mmCIF file of C-alpha atoms in Angstrom:
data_model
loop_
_atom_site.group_PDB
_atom_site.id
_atom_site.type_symbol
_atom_site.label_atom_id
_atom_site.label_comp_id
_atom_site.label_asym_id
_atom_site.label_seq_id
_atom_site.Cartn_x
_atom_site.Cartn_y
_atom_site.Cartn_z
ATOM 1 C CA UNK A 1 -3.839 1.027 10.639
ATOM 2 C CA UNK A 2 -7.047 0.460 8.772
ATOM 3 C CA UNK A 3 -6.740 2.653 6.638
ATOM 4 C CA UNK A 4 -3.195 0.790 5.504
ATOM 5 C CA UNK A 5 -4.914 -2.498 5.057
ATOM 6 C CA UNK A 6 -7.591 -1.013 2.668
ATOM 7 C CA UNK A 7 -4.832 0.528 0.918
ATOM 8 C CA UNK A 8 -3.123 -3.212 0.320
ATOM 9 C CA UNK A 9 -6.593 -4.563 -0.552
ATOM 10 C CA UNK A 10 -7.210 -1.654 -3.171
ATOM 11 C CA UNK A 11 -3.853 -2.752 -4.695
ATOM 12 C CA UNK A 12 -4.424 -6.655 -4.655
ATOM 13 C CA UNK A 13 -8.289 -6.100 -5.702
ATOM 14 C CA UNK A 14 -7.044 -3.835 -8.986
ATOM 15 C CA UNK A 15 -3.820 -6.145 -9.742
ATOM 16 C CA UNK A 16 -6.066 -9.638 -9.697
ATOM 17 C CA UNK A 17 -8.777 -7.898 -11.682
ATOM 18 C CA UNK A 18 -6.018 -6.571 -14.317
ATOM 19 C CA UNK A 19 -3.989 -10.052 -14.029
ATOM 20 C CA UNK A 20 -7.542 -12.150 -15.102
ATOM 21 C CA UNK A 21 -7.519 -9.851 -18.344
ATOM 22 C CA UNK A 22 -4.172 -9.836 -19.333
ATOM 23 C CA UNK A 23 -2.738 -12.989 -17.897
ATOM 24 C CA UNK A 24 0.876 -11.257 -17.654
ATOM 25 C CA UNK A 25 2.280 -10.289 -14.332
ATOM 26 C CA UNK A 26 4.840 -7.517 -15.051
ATOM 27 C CA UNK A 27 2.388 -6.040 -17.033
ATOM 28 C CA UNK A 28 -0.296 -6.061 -14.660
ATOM 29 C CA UNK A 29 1.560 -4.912 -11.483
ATOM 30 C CA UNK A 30 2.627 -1.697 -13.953
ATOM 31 C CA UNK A 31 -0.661 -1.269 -14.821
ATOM 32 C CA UNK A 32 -2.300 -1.265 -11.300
ATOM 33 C CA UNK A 33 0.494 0.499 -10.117
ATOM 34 C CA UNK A 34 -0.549 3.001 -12.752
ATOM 35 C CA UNK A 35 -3.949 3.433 -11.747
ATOM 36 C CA UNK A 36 -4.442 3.080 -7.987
ATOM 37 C CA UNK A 37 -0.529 3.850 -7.087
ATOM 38 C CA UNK A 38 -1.466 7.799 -6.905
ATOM 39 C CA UNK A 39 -4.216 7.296 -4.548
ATOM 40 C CA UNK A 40 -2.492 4.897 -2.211
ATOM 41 C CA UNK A 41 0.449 7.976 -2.087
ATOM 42 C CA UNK A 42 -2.015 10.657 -1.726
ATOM 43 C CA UNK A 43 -3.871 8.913 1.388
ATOM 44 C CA UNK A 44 -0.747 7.953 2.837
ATOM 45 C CA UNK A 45 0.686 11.210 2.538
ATOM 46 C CA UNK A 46 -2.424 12.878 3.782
ATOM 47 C CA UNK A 47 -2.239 10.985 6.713
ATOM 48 C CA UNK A 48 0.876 11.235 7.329
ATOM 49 C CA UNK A 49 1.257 14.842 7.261
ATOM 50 C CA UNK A 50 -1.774 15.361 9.928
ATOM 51 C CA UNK A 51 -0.954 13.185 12.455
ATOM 52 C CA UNK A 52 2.526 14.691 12.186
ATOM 53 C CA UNK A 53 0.571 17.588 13.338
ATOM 54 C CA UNK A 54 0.483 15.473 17.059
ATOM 55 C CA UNK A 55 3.977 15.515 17.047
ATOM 56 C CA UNK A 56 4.220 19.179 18.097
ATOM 57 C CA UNK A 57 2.293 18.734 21.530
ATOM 58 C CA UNK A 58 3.411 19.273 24.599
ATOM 59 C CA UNK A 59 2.288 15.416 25.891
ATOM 60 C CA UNK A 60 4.898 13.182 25.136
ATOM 61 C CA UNK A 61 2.193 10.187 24.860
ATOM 62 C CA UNK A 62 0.579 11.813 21.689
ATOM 63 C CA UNK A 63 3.497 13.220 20.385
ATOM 64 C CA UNK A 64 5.046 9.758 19.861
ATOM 65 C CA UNK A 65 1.765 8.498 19.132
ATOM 66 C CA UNK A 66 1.515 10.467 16.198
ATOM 67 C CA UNK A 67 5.206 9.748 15.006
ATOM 68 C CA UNK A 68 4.296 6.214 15.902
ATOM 69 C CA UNK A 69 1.428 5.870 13.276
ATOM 70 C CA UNK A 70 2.748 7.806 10.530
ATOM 71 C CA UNK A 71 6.153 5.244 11.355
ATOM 72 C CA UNK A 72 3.237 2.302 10.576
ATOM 73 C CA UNK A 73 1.533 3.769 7.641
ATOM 74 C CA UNK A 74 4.814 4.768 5.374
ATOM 75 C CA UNK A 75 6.185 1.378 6.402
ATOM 76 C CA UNK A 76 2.707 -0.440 4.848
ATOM 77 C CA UNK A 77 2.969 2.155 2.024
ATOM 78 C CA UNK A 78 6.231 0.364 1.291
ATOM 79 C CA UNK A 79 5.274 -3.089 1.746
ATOM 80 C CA UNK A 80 2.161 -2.460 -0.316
ATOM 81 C CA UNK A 81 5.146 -1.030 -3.031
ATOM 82 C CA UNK A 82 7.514 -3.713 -2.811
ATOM 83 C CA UNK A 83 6.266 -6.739 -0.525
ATOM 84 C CA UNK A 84 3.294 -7.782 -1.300
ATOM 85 C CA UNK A 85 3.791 -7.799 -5.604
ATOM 86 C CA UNK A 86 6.380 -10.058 -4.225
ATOM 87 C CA UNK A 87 4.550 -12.214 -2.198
ATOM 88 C CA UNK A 88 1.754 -12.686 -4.326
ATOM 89 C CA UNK A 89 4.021 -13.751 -7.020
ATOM 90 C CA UNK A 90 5.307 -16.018 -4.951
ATOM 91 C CA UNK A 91 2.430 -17.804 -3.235
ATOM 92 C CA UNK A 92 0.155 -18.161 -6.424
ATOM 93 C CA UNK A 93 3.311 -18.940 -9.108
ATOM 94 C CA UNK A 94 0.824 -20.801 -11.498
ATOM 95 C CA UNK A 95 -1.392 -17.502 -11.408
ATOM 96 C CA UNK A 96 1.151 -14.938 -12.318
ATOM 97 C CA UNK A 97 2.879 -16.885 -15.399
#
């Protein structure tokens, strides 16, 4: 679940950077999504797809296990997509006029 939270960082890091040069949200969140929103896909994907590869053994503990964390990291791949442009938007208003 690391790995999720240093995708969420990469995303806020790139968006506040972009934000202090343009000073416009919308355009900011399209830009970051434009630049760092392939490589939080890719890793997630990646990731995904091998610990899907657990899902195929005969122990039922690591065959859930491995459902179980790919479960986490597409649902933090999502909130990184929709929840947290929202939250940030929300939580520093004055910041994101």
């Amino acid at each position: 679940m690391g790995l999720a939270v240093d995708d969420t960082i990469h995303l806020v890091f790139h968006l506040k950077q972009d934000l202090e040069k343009s000073g416009n949200f919308a355009r900011s969140l399209q830009q970051t999504f434009a630049n760092v929103g392939s490589a939080i896909t890719e890793t997630t994907l990646i990731l995904c797809l091998t610990l899907l590869v657990f899902t195929v053994s005969r122990i039922d503990s690591i065959a859930y296990m491995g459902l179980i964390t790919c479960s986490g990291l597409l649902a933090a791949y999502l909130a990184d997509l929709f929840v947290t442009p929202v939250l940030i938007r929300w939580l520093f208003p004055h910041k994101t006029q």
